[in-house]
Amino acid sequence: MNKLFTYGTLQNEKIQLELFHRVLTGKNDTLDGYELSTLSQVIEEEGVQTEISYPVIFKSTNPNSKIRGAVIELTDDELKVADDYEGDDYKRIAVFLASGTSAYTYIQNKKA
């Protein structure tokens, strides 16, 4: 099983059911040295434009910055589904959490 540190939409039970067909139980943890921001994009459906915002984290220059979130466990196949869900605006990296746990998380992809 893969550990994934989540801080946004992947904590939502409705999204979990849609993506993984199950509700995931997470364990609270903290990621030090990162800051939370927002990505926005405009989508158009049936001629109506709507702006949608998503949380995203990035490496901080402030060593006291921290993100609170939860660690969930995913199979290899579920991790691939999460990669597809996050898309090009995010990239998956390995991190060490405040608890000492090694996990993946998604950060802002500067190339997107």
Coordinates of C-alpha atoms in Angstrom, one line a residue:
M1 CA 0.0 0.0 0.0
N2 CA 1.1 3.5 -0.8
K3 CA 0.7 6.3 1.8
L4 CA -0.6 9.6 0.4
F5 CA -0.7 12.9 2.4
T6 CA -3.9 14.7 1.4
Y7 CA -4.9 18.3 2.2
G8 CA -7.8 19.0 -0.1
T9 CA -10.3 17.4 -2.4
L10 CA -9.0 13.9 -1.9
Q11 CA -10.3 14.1 1.7
N12 CA -13.8 14.5 0.4
E13 CA -15.8 11.2 0.7
K14 CA -17.8 11.9 -2.4
I15 CA -14.6 12.2 -4.5
Q16 CA -13.1 9.1 -2.8
L17 CA -16.2 7.1 -3.7
E18 CA -16.1 8.4 -7.3
L19 CA -12.4 7.7 -7.8
F20 CA -11.7 4.6 -5.6
H21 CA -15.2 3.2 -5.0
R22 CA -14.6 3.3 -1.3
V23 CA -14.3 5.8 1.6
L24 CA -10.8 6.1 2.9
T25 CA -9.9 6.6 6.6
G26 CA -7.1 9.0 7.1
K27 CA -4.7 9.6 9.9
N28 CA -4.0 13.2 10.8
D29 CA -0.5 14.5 10.1
T30 CA 1.5 17.6 9.3
L31 CA 3.8 18.5 6.4
D32 CA 6.4 21.0 7.5
G33 CA 8.1 23.6 5.2
Y34 CA 5.1 23.9 2.8
E35 CA 2.4 26.6 2.2
L36 CA -1.1 26.3 1.0
S37 CA -2.4 28.3 -2.0
T38 CA -5.2 28.1 -4.5
L39 CA -5.2 27.2 -8.2
S40 CA -8.1 28.6 -10.3
Q41 CA -9.3 27.7 -13.7
V42 CA -12.3 28.6 -15.8
I43 CA -14.4 25.8 -17.2
E44 CA -17.2 26.2 -19.8
E45 CA -20.3 24.1 -19.9
E46 CA -23.2 24.8 -22.3
G47 CA -21.9 28.3 -22.9
V48 CA -21.6 29.2 -19.2
Q49 CA -18.2 29.9 -17.7
T50 CA -17.5 29.1 -14.1
E51 CA -14.3 29.6 -12.1
I52 CA -13.3 26.7 -10.0
S53 CA -10.6 26.9 -7.3
Y54 CA -8.5 24.0 -5.9
P55 CA -6.0 23.9 -3.0
V56 CA -2.4 23.3 -3.8
I57 CA 0.8 23.4 -1.8
F58 CA 4.3 24.5 -2.6
K59 CA 7.7 24.5 -0.9
S60 CA 8.0 27.5 1.4
T61 CA 10.9 29.7 2.1
N62 CA 9.5 30.0 5.7
P63 CA 10.8 27.0 7.7
N64 CA 7.9 27.5 10.1
S65 CA 5.2 26.9 7.5
K66 CA 3.2 23.7 7.8
I67 CA 0.2 22.1 6.2
R68 CA -2.2 20.0 8.2
G69 CA -3.8 17.0 6.4
A70 CA -4.4 13.3 6.5
V71 CA -2.5 10.3 5.3
I72 CA -4.6 7.7 3.4
E73 CA -3.5 4.4 2.0
L74 CA -3.9 3.5 -1.7
T75 CA -3.1 0.5 -3.8
D76 CA -0.8 1.0 -6.8
D77 CA -3.8 1.1 -9.1
E78 CA -5.6 3.7 -6.9
L79 CA -2.4 5.8 -6.8
K80 CA -2.5 5.9 -10.7
V81 CA -6.2 7.0 -10.5
A82 CA -5.2 9.8 -8.1
D83 CA -2.4 10.9 -10.5
D84 CA -4.9 11.1 -13.3
Y85 CA -7.4 13.0 -11.1
E86 CA -4.8 15.6 -10.1
G87 CA -3.7 16.2 -13.7
D88 CA -1.0 18.4 -15.0
D89 CA -1.4 21.2 -12.4
Y90 CA 0.1 18.9 -9.8
K91 CA 3.1 16.6 -9.4
R92 CA 3.5 13.8 -7.0
I93 CA 6.5 13.8 -4.7
A94 CA 7.8 11.8 -1.8
V95 CA 7.9 13.7 1.6
F96 CA 8.5 13.0 5.3
L97 CA 5.8 14.1 7.6
A98 CA 6.1 15.5 11.1
S99 CA 5.2 12.1 12.5
G100 CA 8.2 10.6 10.6
T101 CA 6.0 8.9 8.1
S102 CA 7.2 8.7 4.5
A103 CA 4.4 9.4 2.1
Y104 CA 3.6 10.9 -1.3
T105 CA 1.8 14.2 -1.8
Y106 CA 0.8 16.4 -4.7
I107 CA 2.4 19.9 -5.0
Q108 CA 2.1 22.6 -7.5
N109 CA 3.6 21.7 -10.8
K110 CA 5.4 24.8 -12.0
K111 CA 5.5 23.4 -15.6
A112 CA 1.7 23.4 -15.9

